[in-house]
Structures are given as structure tokens and as C-alpha cells.
Amino acid sequence: MNVVRSAGGGGPGNNYKFENENATIIPTVRRPTCSIAELMRKTNFSKEEIRHLYRRFKQDCPSGEVSKTHFTTIFSTLFPGGECFRYSTFVFRNIDRTNLGYIRFEDLIATLSILIHGSVEDRLSWIFDLYDLNKDGMLTKSELSQIVASIFQLMVPVGKLNFTSIAIAIEERTDHLFQNWDRSRTGFINKEDFLQYCLQDEMIQRSIDVLHTNIYL
């Protein structure tokens, strides 16, 4: 909205003229900060694939960004019977690595490149980062328990929740995973131990190729 001081500033209070006061405000559209050439260098996608993905992204997100609320809404279509807010928040945070509070196209395509074209180790590393909630490079039992709980909420229909049995199952699952992954018995899991355990397990490696790999770990 343009503000222009009236000629001569006459009248009490120095009146101002507001141009286009009732004009419709055009929302800001956020465009990628990287060129196609840069995205090709940073990912394993071709120019045609990037253009296709960007067209799809713009269809779903005309503003050029994905808010946490929008992301949760999209995510909920994958698990209509469960409660996905907690888990989708963890995923959102792992994609929004710069802590902007929204996901840009370049953030999304970087994640897709890892999950689709990355090696098993690359994808396992992304999963570890997802589980490492405070991003300090170490996975604690408390963090793992929160992840396990969020996955149970995804998979168990809300109307069938038995909180006592679910709490016991979460604790047992957390203890089992933590004992397997804490190979150094330090009370926390580092990425090296996590990768070493997962890479030697053929069943885990096969499950990496499933869309929601981290549900099965």
C-alpha cells in the first residue's frame, strides 16, 4: 500500500492520502534460491526431473513454501486412522535443516534425492538424523522413546488405543532397540554405532527400500 503525503500538508493533523487502500494484497511467492544447474549438482536428479518436481510442488504449494500445518495435513492422508502430528513434526524438522519454520523446494528435493537415489548408508544417516531430535549427533533413550511413541500413534487407530498396553509396548520396544544400537554401552547412540548395526543386518537393509523405512527399524 503506497502512502503519499498530500500536497502542502494542509488541514489539521497533516492529512495523508492512501492510494489503493482497498486493493487486494498479493501474497509473496517464495522462489528457489538455487538454479536448476545448482540443484543438479547438489542432487541426483536430472533437469527434466527437477522441472517436473517443481511443477508438482507449485501445484500443491503455490506460495513456494510448506508450513508445518500444511505438511501435517498432507502427511495425515498417509495414515488416516492414526495420529500423525507428532511424527510429522519430527519429519518436518529433519527436512527444514536451516530452521526457517517452512520447507522450501530445495529442502524437499535434497531430502528426496537422499531417500530415492542415496546409498543405504546415506538413507540410514538421514534416519539417524530424524531420530536425533536435538541434532547433537547423539541419540538418547529419551529421544528414541519419543520416536517410538510417535510411530505407535501413527499405526494404531486412535479409537483403539489402550494407553496402558501401548505404554508398556513403547517401553519394551525402546529398550530393545537401545540395547542393540548402544554397542559401546555408553548410554547414548552415536551415528557410527547406528550405521554399523544397521548395515550388518540384511533385513534392515531391505526395509530401507520401503517408503517408510524408519517405521520398521
mmCIF file with all atom_site columns, C-alpha atoms in Angstrom:
data_model
loop_
_atom_site.group_PDB
_atom_site.id
_atom_site.type_symbol
_atom_site.label_atom_id
_atom_site.label_alt_id
_atom_site.label_comp_id
_atom_site.label_asym_id
_atom_site.label_entity_id
_atom_site.label_seq_id
_atom_site.pdbx_PDB_ins_code
_atom_site.Cartn_x
_atom_site.Cartn_y
_atom_site.Cartn_z
_atom_site.occupancy
_atom_site.B_iso_or_equiv
_atom_site.pdbx_formal_charge
_atom_site.auth_seq_id
_atom_site.auth_comp_id
_atom_site.auth_asym_id
_atom_site.auth_atom_id
_atom_site.pdbx_PDB_model_num
ATOM 1   C CA . MET A 1 1   ? 0.000   0.000   0.000   1.00 0.00 ? 1   MET A CA 1
ATOM 2   C CA . ASN A 1 2   ? 1.503   3.238   -1.147  1.00 0.00 ? 2   ASN A CA 1
ATOM 3   C CA . VAL A 1 3   ? 1.445   6.169   1.239   1.00 0.00 ? 3   VAL A CA 1
ATOM 4   C CA . VAL A 1 4   ? 1.804   9.634   -0.244  1.00 0.00 ? 4   VAL A CA 1
ATOM 5   C CA . ARG A 1 5   ? 1.789   12.850  1.727   1.00 0.00 ? 5   ARG A CA 1
ATOM 6   C CA . SER A 1 6   ? -0.834  15.262  0.332   1.00 0.00 ? 6   SER A CA 1
ATOM 7   C CA . ALA A 1 7   ? 0.473   18.387  -1.364  1.00 0.00 ? 7   ALA A CA 1
ATOM 8   C CA . GLY A 1 8   ? 1.053   21.220  1.081   1.00 0.00 ? 8   GLY A CA 1
ATOM 9   C CA . GLY A 1 9   ? 0.163   19.064  4.121   1.00 0.00 ? 9   GLY A CA 1
ATOM 10  C CA . GLY A 1 10  ? -2.837  21.303  4.719   1.00 0.00 ? 10  GLY A CA 1
ATOM 11  C CA . GLY A 1 11  ? -5.517  20.807  7.320   1.00 0.00 ? 11  GLY A CA 1
ATOM 12  C CA . PRO A 1 12  ? -5.311  19.715  10.902  1.00 0.00 ? 12  PRO A CA 1
ATOM 13  C CA . GLY A 1 13  ? -3.118  16.745  11.712  1.00 0.00 ? 13  GLY A CA 1
ATOM 14  C CA . ASN A 1 14  ? -1.264  16.907  8.374   1.00 0.00 ? 14  ASN A CA 1
ATOM 15  C CA . ASN A 1 15  ? -3.677  14.641  6.476   1.00 0.00 ? 15  ASN A CA 1
ATOM 16  C CA . TYR A 1 16  ? -2.237  11.834  4.319   1.00 0.00 ? 16  TYR A CA 1
ATOM 17  C CA . LYS A 1 17  ? -3.596  10.308  1.144   1.00 0.00 ? 17  LYS A CA 1
ATOM 18  C CA . PHE A 1 18  ? -3.643  6.484   0.983   1.00 0.00 ? 18  PHE A CA 1
ATOM 19  C CA . GLU A 1 19  ? -3.522  5.178   -2.555  1.00 0.00 ? 19  GLU A CA 1
ATOM 20  C CA . ASN A 1 20  ? -5.053  1.786   -3.417  1.00 0.00 ? 20  ASN A CA 1
ATOM 21  C CA . GLU A 1 21  ? -6.242  1.460   0.161   1.00 0.00 ? 21  GLU A CA 1
ATOM 22  C CA . ASN A 1 22  ? -8.751  -1.248  -0.675  1.00 0.00 ? 22  ASN A CA 1
ATOM 23  C CA . ALA A 1 23  ? -6.580  -3.049  -3.193  1.00 0.00 ? 23  ALA A CA 1
ATOM 24  C CA . THR A 1 24  ? -6.165  -6.796  -2.797  1.00 0.00 ? 24  THR A CA 1
ATOM 25  C CA . ILE A 1 25  ? -2.870  -7.726  -1.137  1.00 0.00 ? 25  ILE A CA 1
ATOM 26  C CA . ILE A 1 26  ? -0.870  -10.053 -3.376  1.00 0.00 ? 26  ILE A CA 1
ATOM 27  C CA . PRO A 1 27  ? 0.781   -12.803 -1.304  1.00 0.00 ? 27  PRO A CA 1
ATOM 28  C CA . THR A 1 28  ? 4.532   -13.174 -1.523  1.00 0.00 ? 28  THR A CA 1
ATOM 29  C CA . VAL A 1 29  ? 5.661   -16.132 -3.620  1.00 0.00 ? 29  VAL A CA 1
ATOM 30  C CA . ARG A 1 30  ? 8.928   -17.688 -2.464  1.00 0.00 ? 30  ARG A CA 1
ATOM 31  C CA . ARG A 1 31  ? 11.137  -18.853 -5.303  1.00 0.00 ? 31  ARG A CA 1
ATOM 32  C CA . PRO A 1 32  ? 14.020  -21.345 -5.088  1.00 0.00 ? 32  PRO A CA 1
ATOM 33  C CA . THR A 1 33  ? 17.342  -19.861 -4.044  1.00 0.00 ? 33  THR A CA 1
ATOM 34  C CA . CYS A 1 34  ? 19.207  -22.313 -6.296  1.00 0.00 ? 34  CYS A CA 1
ATOM 35  C CA . SER A 1 35  ? 19.279  -22.538 -10.068 1.00 0.00 ? 35  SER A CA 1
ATOM 36  C CA . ILE A 1 36  ? 18.458  -25.790 -11.845 1.00 0.00 ? 36  ILE A CA 1
ATOM 37  C CA . ALA A 1 37  ? 22.176  -26.266 -12.539 1.00 0.00 ? 37  ALA A CA 1
ATOM 38  C CA . GLU A 1 38  ? 22.966  -25.917 -8.822  1.00 0.00 ? 38  GLU A CA 1
ATOM 39  C CA . LEU A 1 39  ? 20.200  -28.335 -7.862  1.00 0.00 ? 39  LEU A CA 1
ATOM 40  C CA . MET A 1 40  ? 21.533  -30.843 -10.394 1.00 0.00 ? 40  MET A CA 1
ATOM 41  C CA . ARG A 1 41  ? 24.978  -30.598 -8.787  1.00 0.00 ? 41  ARG A CA 1
ATOM 42  C CA . LYS A 1 42  ? 23.581  -30.994 -5.277  1.00 0.00 ? 42  LYS A CA 1
ATOM 43  C CA . THR A 1 43  ? 21.185  -33.842 -6.066  1.00 0.00 ? 43  THR A CA 1
ATOM 44  C CA . ASN A 1 44  ? 20.986  -36.874 -8.331  1.00 0.00 ? 44  ASN A CA 1
ATOM 45  C CA . PHE A 1 45  ? 18.039  -35.551 -10.304 1.00 0.00 ? 45  PHE A CA 1
ATOM 46  C CA . SER A 1 46  ? 18.137  -34.615 -13.971 1.00 0.00 ? 46  SER A CA 1
ATOM 47  C CA . LYS A 1 47  ? 16.982  -31.247 -15.317 1.00 0.00 ? 47  LYS A CA 1
ATOM 48  C CA . GLU A 1 48  ? 13.732  -32.793 -16.546 1.00 0.00 ? 48  GLU A CA 1
ATOM 49  C CA . GLU A 1 49  ? 13.072  -34.452 -13.181 1.00 0.00 ? 49  GLU A CA 1
ATOM 50  C CA . ILE A 1 50  ? 13.704  -31.202 -11.294 1.00 0.00 ? 50  ILE A CA 1
ATOM 51  C CA . ARG A 1 51  ? 11.338  -29.295 -13.571 1.00 0.00 ? 51  ARG A CA 1
ATOM 52  C CA . HIS A 1 52  ? 8.668   -31.954 -13.138 1.00 0.00 ? 52  HIS A CA 1
ATOM 53  C CA . LEU A 1 53  ? 9.061   -31.977 -9.351  1.00 0.00 ? 53  LEU A CA 1
ATOM 54  C CA . TYR A 1 54  ? 8.920   -28.195 -9.234  1.00 0.00 ? 54  TYR A CA 1
ATOM 55  C CA . ARG A 1 55  ? 5.685   -28.108 -11.237 1.00 0.00 ? 55  ARG A CA 1
ATOM 56  C CA . ARG A 1 56  ? 4.131   -30.599 -8.821  1.00 0.00 ? 56  ARG A CA 1
ATOM 57  C CA . PHE A 1 57  ? 5.458   -28.641 -5.847  1.00 0.00 ? 57  PHE A CA 1
ATOM 58  C CA . LYS A 1 58  ? 3.925   -25.411 -7.150  1.00 0.00 ? 58  LYS A CA 1
ATOM 59  C CA . GLN A 1 59  ? 0.576   -27.117 -7.706  1.00 0.00 ? 59  GLN A CA 1
ATOM 60  C CA . ASP A 1 60  ? 0.425   -28.196 -4.068  1.00 0.00 ? 60  ASP A CA 1
ATOM 61  C CA . CYS A 1 61  ? 2.202   -25.141 -2.642  1.00 0.00 ? 61  CYS A CA 1
ATOM 62  C CA . PRO A 1 62  ? 1.593   -22.048 -4.812  1.00 0.00 ? 62  PRO A CA 1
ATOM 63  C CA . SER A 1 63  ? 3.334   -19.851 -2.230  1.00 0.00 ? 63  SER A CA 1
ATOM 64  C CA . GLY A 1 64  ? 6.606   -21.714 -2.781  1.00 0.00 ? 64  GLY A CA 1
ATOM 65  C CA . GLU A 1 65  ? 6.849   -22.939 0.813   1.00 0.00 ? 65  GLU A CA 1
ATOM 66  C CA . VAL A 1 66  ? 5.299   -25.609 3.017   1.00 0.00 ? 66  VAL A CA 1
ATOM 67  C CA . SER A 1 67  ? 4.273   -24.692 6.546   1.00 0.00 ? 67  SER A CA 1
ATOM 68  C CA . LYS A 1 68  ? 4.274   -27.227 9.375   1.00 0.00 ? 68  LYS A CA 1
ATOM 69  C CA . THR A 1 69  ? 0.458   -27.209 9.389   1.00 0.00 ? 69  THR A CA 1
ATOM 70  C CA . HIS A 1 70  ? 0.270   -27.850 5.650   1.00 0.00 ? 70  HIS A CA 1
ATOM 71  C CA . PHE A 1 71  ? 2.895   -30.579 5.892   1.00 0.00 ? 71  PHE A CA 1
ATOM 72  C CA . THR A 1 72  ? 0.944   -32.308 8.678   1.00 0.00 ? 72  THR A CA 1
ATOM 73  C CA . THR A 1 73  ? -2.244  -32.149 6.620   1.00 0.00 ? 73  THR A CA 1
ATOM 74  C CA . ILE A 1 74  ? -0.508  -33.792 3.656   1.00 0.00 ? 74  ILE A CA 1
ATOM 75  C CA . PHE A 1 75  ? 1.125   -36.384 5.902   1.00 0.00 ? 75  PHE A CA 1
ATOM 76  C CA . SER A 1 76  ? -2.189  -37.298 7.540   1.00 0.00 ? 76  SER A CA 1
ATOM 77  C CA . THR A 1 77  ? -3.502  -38.677 4.241   1.00 0.00 ? 77  THR A CA 1
ATOM 78  C CA . LEU A 1 78  ? -0.939  -41.481 4.523   1.00 0.00 ? 78  LEU A CA 1
ATOM 79  C CA . PHE A 1 79  ? -2.174  -42.536 7.968   1.00 0.00 ? 79  PHE A CA 1
ATOM 80  C CA . PRO A 1 80  ? -5.880  -41.643 8.107   1.00 0.00 ? 80  PRO A CA 1
ATOM 81  C CA . GLY A 1 81  ? -6.565  -43.857 11.121  1.00 0.00 ? 81  GLY A CA 1
ATOM 82  C CA . GLY A 1 82  ? -3.747  -42.680 13.348  1.00 0.00 ? 82  GLY A CA 1
ATOM 83  C CA . GLU A 1 83  ? -2.440  -39.504 14.941  1.00 0.00 ? 83  GLU A CA 1
ATOM 84  C CA . CYS A 1 84  ? 0.358   -38.108 12.798  1.00 0.00 ? 84  CYS A CA 1
ATOM 85  C CA . PHE A 1 85  ? 1.048   -34.648 14.238  1.00 0.00 ? 85  PHE A CA 1
ATOM 86  C CA . ARG A 1 86  ? 3.926   -35.704 16.481  1.00 0.00 ? 86  ARG A CA 1
ATOM 87  C CA . TYR A 1 87  ? 5.721   -37.841 13.908  1.00 0.00 ? 87  TYR A CA 1
ATOM 88  C CA . SER A 1 88  ? 5.154   -35.415 11.031  1.00 0.00 ? 88  SER A CA 1
ATOM 89  C CA . THR A 1 89  ? 6.649   -32.651 13.181  1.00 0.00 ? 89  THR A CA 1
ATOM 90  C CA . PHE A 1 90  ? 9.832   -34.708 13.572  1.00 0.00 ? 90  PHE A CA 1
ATOM 91  C CA . VAL A 1 91  ? 9.989   -35.310 9.808   1.00 0.00 ? 91  VAL A CA 1
ATOM 92  C CA . PHE A 1 92  ? 9.305   -31.649 9.076   1.00 0.00 ? 92  PHE A CA 1
ATOM 93  C CA . ARG A 1 93  ? 12.152  -30.624 11.369  1.00 0.00 ? 93  ARG A CA 1
ATOM 94  C CA . ASN A 1 94  ? 14.526  -33.034 9.633   1.00 0.00 ? 94  ASN A CA 1
ATOM 95  C CA . ILE A 1 95  ? 13.728  -31.573 6.222   1.00 0.00 ? 95  ILE A CA 1
ATOM 96  C CA . ASP A 1 96  ? 13.859  -27.966 7.434   1.00 0.00 ? 96  ASP A CA 1
ATOM 97  C CA . ARG A 1 97  ? 17.565  -28.185 8.279   1.00 0.00 ? 97  ARG A CA 1
ATOM 98  C CA . THR A 1 98  ? 18.003  -24.396 8.353   1.00 0.00 ? 98  THR A CA 1
ATOM 99  C CA . ASN A 1 99  ? 15.210  -23.947 10.926  1.00 0.00 ? 99  ASN A CA 1
ATOM 100 C CA . LEU A 1 100 ? 13.266  -21.473 8.806   1.00 0.00 ? 100 LEU A CA 1
ATOM 101 C CA . GLY A 1 101 ? 9.909   -22.756 10.012  1.00 0.00 ? 101 GLY A CA 1
ATOM 102 C CA . TYR A 1 102 ? 8.890   -23.775 6.498   1.00 0.00 ? 102 TYR A CA 1
ATOM 103 C CA . ILE A 1 103 ? 10.122  -26.161 3.816   1.00 0.00 ? 103 ILE A CA 1
ATOM 104 C CA . ARG A 1 104 ? 11.436  -24.744 0.560   1.00 0.00 ? 104 ARG A CA 1
ATOM 105 C CA . PHE A 1 105 ? 11.584  -26.627 -2.744  1.00 0.00 ? 105 PHE A CA 1
ATOM 106 C CA . GLU A 1 106 ? 15.349  -27.002 -2.426  1.00 0.00 ? 106 GLU A CA 1
ATOM 107 C CA . ASP A 1 107 ? 14.941  -28.529 1.056   1.00 0.00 ? 107 ASP A CA 1
ATOM 108 C CA . LEU A 1 108 ? 12.406  -31.034 -0.217  1.00 0.00 ? 108 LEU A CA 1
ATOM 109 C CA . ILE A 1 109 ? 14.365  -32.048 -3.282  1.00 0.00 ? 109 ILE A CA 1
ATOM 110 C CA . ALA A 1 110 ? 17.538  -32.559 -1.221  1.00 0.00 ? 110 ALA A CA 1
ATOM 111 C CA . THR A 1 111 ? 15.666  -34.987 1.026   1.00 0.00 ? 111 THR A CA 1
ATOM 112 C CA . LEU A 1 112 ? 14.066  -36.784 -1.919  1.00 0.00 ? 112 LEU A CA 1
ATOM 113 C CA . SER A 1 113 ? 17.474  -37.173 -3.529  1.00 0.00 ? 113 SER A CA 1
ATOM 114 C CA . ILE A 1 114 ? 18.791  -38.944 -0.411  1.00 0.00 ? 114 ILE A CA 1
ATOM 115 C CA . LEU A 1 115 ? 15.760  -41.189 0.048   1.00 0.00 ? 115 LEU A CA 1
ATOM 116 C CA . ILE A 1 116 ? 15.375  -42.110 -3.628  1.00 0.00 ? 116 ILE A CA 1
ATOM 117 C CA . HIS A 1 117 ? 18.903  -42.046 -5.051  1.00 0.00 ? 117 HIS A CA 1
ATOM 118 C CA . GLY A 1 118 ? 21.112  -42.208 -1.971  1.00 0.00 ? 118 GLY A CA 1
ATOM 119 C CA . SER A 1 119 ? 23.056  -45.264 -0.856  1.00 0.00 ? 119 SER A CA 1
ATOM 120 C CA . VAL A 1 120 ? 21.796  -47.422 2.012   1.00 0.00 ? 120 VAL A CA 1
ATOM 121 C CA . GLU A 1 121 ? 24.262  -45.627 4.267   1.00 0.00 ? 121 GLU A CA 1
ATOM 122 C CA . ASP A 1 122 ? 23.011  -42.220 3.106   1.00 0.00 ? 122 ASP A CA 1
ATOM 123 C CA . ARG A 1 123 ? 19.419  -43.164 3.891   1.00 0.00 ? 123 ARG A CA 1
ATOM 124 C CA . LEU A 1 124 ? 20.305  -44.676 7.246   1.00 0.00 ? 124 LEU A CA 1
ATOM 125 C CA . SER A 1 125 ? 22.212  -41.484 8.086   1.00 0.00 ? 125 SER A CA 1
ATOM 126 C CA . TRP A 1 126 ? 19.083  -39.443 7.274   1.00 0.00 ? 126 TRP A CA 1
ATOM 127 C CA . ILE A 1 127 ? 17.032  -41.700 9.539   1.00 0.00 ? 127 ILE A CA 1
ATOM 128 C CA . PHE A 1 128 ? 19.528  -41.274 12.378  1.00 0.00 ? 128 PHE A CA 1
ATOM 129 C CA . ASP A 1 129 ? 19.248  -37.508 11.983  1.00 0.00 ? 129 ASP A CA 1
ATOM 130 C CA . LEU A 1 130 ? 15.460  -37.866 12.150  1.00 0.00 ? 130 LEU A CA 1
ATOM 131 C CA . TYR A 1 131 ? 15.724  -39.762 15.432  1.00 0.00 ? 131 TYR A CA 1
ATOM 132 C CA . ASP A 1 132 ? 18.315  -37.345 16.834  1.00 0.00 ? 132 ASP A CA 1
ATOM 133 C CA . LEU A 1 133 ? 15.727  -34.793 17.901  1.00 0.00 ? 133 LEU A CA 1
ATOM 134 C CA . ASN A 1 134 ? 18.066  -32.121 19.261  1.00 0.00 ? 134 ASN A CA 1
ATOM 135 C CA . LYS A 1 135 ? 20.564  -32.632 16.406  1.00 0.00 ? 135 LYS A CA 1
ATOM 136 C CA . ASP A 1 136 ? 23.606  -33.032 18.680  1.00 0.00 ? 136 ASP A CA 1
ATOM 137 C CA . GLY A 1 137 ? 24.894  -36.155 16.933  1.00 0.00 ? 137 GLY A CA 1
ATOM 138 C CA . MET A 1 138 ? 23.857  -38.494 19.759  1.00 0.00 ? 138 MET A CA 1
ATOM 139 C CA . LEU A 1 139 ? 20.674  -40.476 20.218  1.00 0.00 ? 139 LEU A CA 1
ATOM 140 C CA . THR A 1 140 ? 19.469  -40.833 23.801  1.00 0.00 ? 140 THR A CA 1
ATOM 141 C CA . LYS A 1 141 ? 16.898  -43.274 25.160  1.00 0.00 ? 141 LYS A CA 1
ATOM 142 C CA . SER A 1 142 ? 14.516  -40.366 25.769  1.00 0.00 ? 142 SER A CA 1
ATOM 143 C CA . GLU A 1 143 ? 14.717  -39.288 22.115  1.00 0.00 ? 143 GLU A CA 1
ATOM 144 C CA . LEU A 1 144 ? 14.263  -42.858 20.924  1.00 0.00 ? 144 LEU A CA 1
ATOM 145 C CA . SER A 1 145 ? 11.246  -43.293 23.196  1.00 0.00 ? 145 SER A CA 1
ATOM 146 C CA . GLN A 1 146 ? 9.612   -40.196 21.677  1.00 0.00 ? 146 GLN A CA 1
ATOM 147 C CA . ILE A 1 147 ? 10.176  -41.526 18.167  1.00 0.00 ? 147 ILE A CA 1
ATOM 148 C CA . VAL A 1 148 ? 8.820   -44.975 19.022  1.00 0.00 ? 148 VAL A CA 1
ATOM 149 C CA . ALA A 1 149 ? 5.774   -43.415 20.683  1.00 0.00 ? 149 ALA A CA 1
ATOM 150 C CA . SER A 1 150 ? 5.084   -41.236 17.634  1.00 0.00 ? 150 SER A CA 1
ATOM 151 C CA . ILE A 1 151 ? 5.274   -44.300 15.366  1.00 0.00 ? 151 ILE A CA 1
ATOM 152 C CA . PHE A 1 152 ? 2.816   -46.203 17.571  1.00 0.00 ? 152 PHE A CA 1
ATOM 153 C CA . GLN A 1 153 ? 0.463   -43.226 17.293  1.00 0.00 ? 153 GLN A CA 1
ATOM 154 C CA . LEU A 1 154 ? 0.729   -43.450 13.510  1.00 0.00 ? 154 LEU A CA 1
ATOM 155 C CA . MET A 1 155 ? -0.011  -47.142 13.301  1.00 0.00 ? 155 MET A CA 1
ATOM 156 C CA . VAL A 1 156 ? -2.659  -47.681 15.983  1.00 0.00 ? 156 VAL A CA 1
ATOM 157 C CA . PRO A 1 157 ? -6.157  -46.274 15.274  1.00 0.00 ? 157 PRO A CA 1
ATOM 158 C CA . VAL A 1 158 ? -6.957  -43.564 17.803  1.00 0.00 ? 158 VAL A CA 1
ATOM 159 C CA . GLY A 1 159 ? -10.228 -45.220 18.814  1.00 0.00 ? 159 GLY A CA 1
ATOM 160 C CA . LYS A 1 160 ? -8.459  -48.451 19.713  1.00 0.00 ? 160 LYS A CA 1
ATOM 161 C CA . LEU A 1 161 ? -5.726  -47.021 21.916  1.00 0.00 ? 161 LEU A CA 1
ATOM 162 C CA . ASN A 1 162 ? -5.197  -48.838 25.175  1.00 0.00 ? 162 ASN A CA 1
ATOM 163 C CA . PHE A 1 163 ? -2.847  -46.450 26.912  1.00 0.00 ? 163 PHE A CA 1
ATOM 164 C CA . THR A 1 164 ? -1.520  -48.928 29.478  1.00 0.00 ? 164 THR A CA 1
ATOM 165 C CA . SER A 1 165 ? -0.644  -51.638 26.964  1.00 0.00 ? 165 SER A CA 1
ATOM 166 C CA . ILE A 1 166 ? 0.712   -49.089 24.481  1.00 0.00 ? 166 ILE A CA 1
ATOM 167 C CA . ALA A 1 167 ? 2.947   -47.519 27.150  1.00 0.00 ? 167 ALA A CA 1
ATOM 168 C CA . ILE A 1 168 ? 4.354   -50.948 28.013  1.00 0.00 ? 168 ILE A CA 1
ATOM 169 C CA . ALA A 1 169 ? 4.915   -51.794 24.348  1.00 0.00 ? 169 ALA A CA 1
ATOM 170 C CA . ILE A 1 170 ? 6.687   -48.461 23.740  1.00 0.00 ? 170 ILE A CA 1
ATOM 171 C CA . GLU A 1 171 ? 8.984   -49.027 26.694  1.00 0.00 ? 171 GLU A CA 1
ATOM 172 C CA . GLU A 1 172 ? 9.814   -52.585 25.629  1.00 0.00 ? 172 GLU A CA 1
ATOM 173 C CA . ARG A 1 173 ? 10.466  -51.578 22.032  1.00 0.00 ? 173 ARG A CA 1
ATOM 174 C CA . THR A 1 174 ? 12.640  -48.653 23.106  1.00 0.00 ? 174 THR A CA 1
ATOM 175 C CA . ASP A 1 175 ? 14.706  -50.832 25.465  1.00 0.00 ? 175 ASP A CA 1
ATOM 176 C CA . HIS A 1 176 ? 15.188  -53.485 22.773  1.00 0.00 ? 176 HIS A CA 1
ATOM 177 C CA . LEU A 1 177 ? 16.357  -51.014 20.129  1.00 0.00 ? 177 LEU A CA 1
ATOM 178 C CA . PHE A 1 178 ? 18.566  -49.088 22.513  1.00 0.00 ? 178 PHE A CA 1
ATOM 179 C CA . GLN A 1 179 ? 20.361  -52.208 23.716  1.00 0.00 ? 179 GLN A CA 1
ATOM 180 C CA . ASN A 1 180 ? 21.051  -53.263 20.115  1.00 0.00 ? 180 ASN A CA 1
ATOM 181 C CA . TRP A 1 181 ? 22.228  -49.849 18.959  1.00 0.00 ? 181 TRP A CA 1
ATOM 182 C CA . ASP A 1 182 ? 24.243  -48.798 22.029  1.00 0.00 ? 182 ASP A CA 1
ATOM 183 C CA . ARG A 1 183 ? 27.123  -51.050 21.052  1.00 0.00 ? 183 ARG A CA 1
ATOM 184 C CA . SER A 1 184 ? 29.666  -49.159 23.153  1.00 0.00 ? 184 SER A CA 1
ATOM 185 C CA . ARG A 1 185 ? 27.415  -49.228 26.244  1.00 0.00 ? 185 ARG A CA 1
ATOM 186 C CA . THR A 1 186 ? 27.871  -45.512 26.809  1.00 0.00 ? 186 THR A CA 1
ATOM 187 C CA . GLY A 1 187 ? 24.232  -44.697 27.488  1.00 0.00 ? 187 GLY A CA 1
ATOM 188 C CA . PHE A 1 188 ? 23.802  -42.979 24.124  1.00 0.00 ? 188 PHE A CA 1
ATOM 189 C CA . ILE A 1 189 ? 23.984  -43.995 20.480  1.00 0.00 ? 189 ILE A CA 1
ATOM 190 C CA . ASN A 1 190 ? 26.276  -42.270 18.017  1.00 0.00 ? 190 ASN A CA 1
ATOM 191 C CA . LYS A 1 191 ? 25.795  -42.416 14.265  1.00 0.00 ? 191 LYS A CA 1
ATOM 192 C CA . GLU A 1 192 ? 28.746  -44.764 13.742  1.00 0.00 ? 192 GLU A CA 1
ATOM 193 C CA . ASP A 1 193 ? 27.280  -47.437 16.029  1.00 0.00 ? 193 ASP A CA 1
ATOM 194 C CA . PHE A 1 194 ? 23.846  -46.998 14.491  1.00 0.00 ? 194 PHE A CA 1
ATOM 195 C CA . LEU A 1 195 ? 25.163  -47.402 10.949  1.00 0.00 ? 195 LEU A CA 1
ATOM 196 C CA . GLN A 1 196 ? 27.366  -50.339 11.886  1.00 0.00 ? 196 GLN A CA 1
ATOM 197 C CA . TYR A 1 197 ? 24.456  -52.231 13.418  1.00 0.00 ? 197 TYR A CA 1
ATOM 198 C CA . CYS A 1 198 ? 22.015  -51.492 10.599  1.00 0.00 ? 198 CYS A CA 1
ATOM 199 C CA . LEU A 1 199 ? 24.455  -52.154 7.755   1.00 0.00 ? 199 LEU A CA 1
ATOM 200 C CA . GLN A 1 200 ? 25.223  -55.641 9.026   1.00 0.00 ? 200 GLN A CA 1
ATOM 201 C CA . ASP A 1 201 ? 21.532  -56.546 9.226   1.00 0.00 ? 201 ASP A CA 1
ATOM 202 C CA . GLU A 1 202 ? 20.277  -57.670 5.789   1.00 0.00 ? 202 GLU A CA 1
ATOM 203 C CA . MET A 1 203 ? 16.615  -57.387 6.772   1.00 0.00 ? 203 MET A CA 1
ATOM 204 C CA . ILE A 1 204 ? 17.088  -53.757 7.798   1.00 0.00 ? 204 ILE A CA 1
ATOM 205 C CA . GLN A 1 205 ? 18.881  -53.021 4.540   1.00 0.00 ? 205 GLN A CA 1
ATOM 206 C CA . ARG A 1 206 ? 15.953  -54.454 2.562   1.00 0.00 ? 206 ARG A CA 1
ATOM 207 C CA . SER A 1 207 ? 13.480  -52.444 4.597   1.00 0.00 ? 207 SER A CA 1
ATOM 208 C CA . ILE A 1 208 ? 15.344  -49.250 3.652   1.00 0.00 ? 208 ILE A CA 1
ATOM 209 C CA . ASP A 1 209 ? 13.818  -49.573 0.195   1.00 0.00 ? 209 ASP A CA 1
ATOM 210 C CA . VAL A 1 210 ? 10.327  -49.300 1.658   1.00 0.00 ? 210 VAL A CA 1
ATOM 211 C CA . LEU A 1 211 ? 8.836   -45.800 1.622   1.00 0.00 ? 211 LEU A CA 1
ATOM 212 C CA . HIS A 1 212 ? 8.508   -45.558 5.408   1.00 0.00 ? 212 HIS A CA 1
ATOM 213 C CA . THR A 1 213 ? 11.700  -47.388 6.332   1.00 0.00 ? 213 THR A CA 1
ATOM 214 C CA . ASN A 1 214 ? 12.044  -45.872 9.776   1.00 0.00 ? 214 ASN A CA 1
ATOM 215 C CA . ILE A 1 215 ? 8.761   -47.432 10.929  1.00 0.00 ? 215 ILE A CA 1
ATOM 216 C CA . TYR A 1 216 ? 10.331  -50.860 10.715  1.00 0.00 ? 216 TYR A CA 1
ATOM 217 C CA . LEU A 1 217 ? 13.690  -50.162 12.376  1.00 0.00 ? 217 LEU A CA 1
#
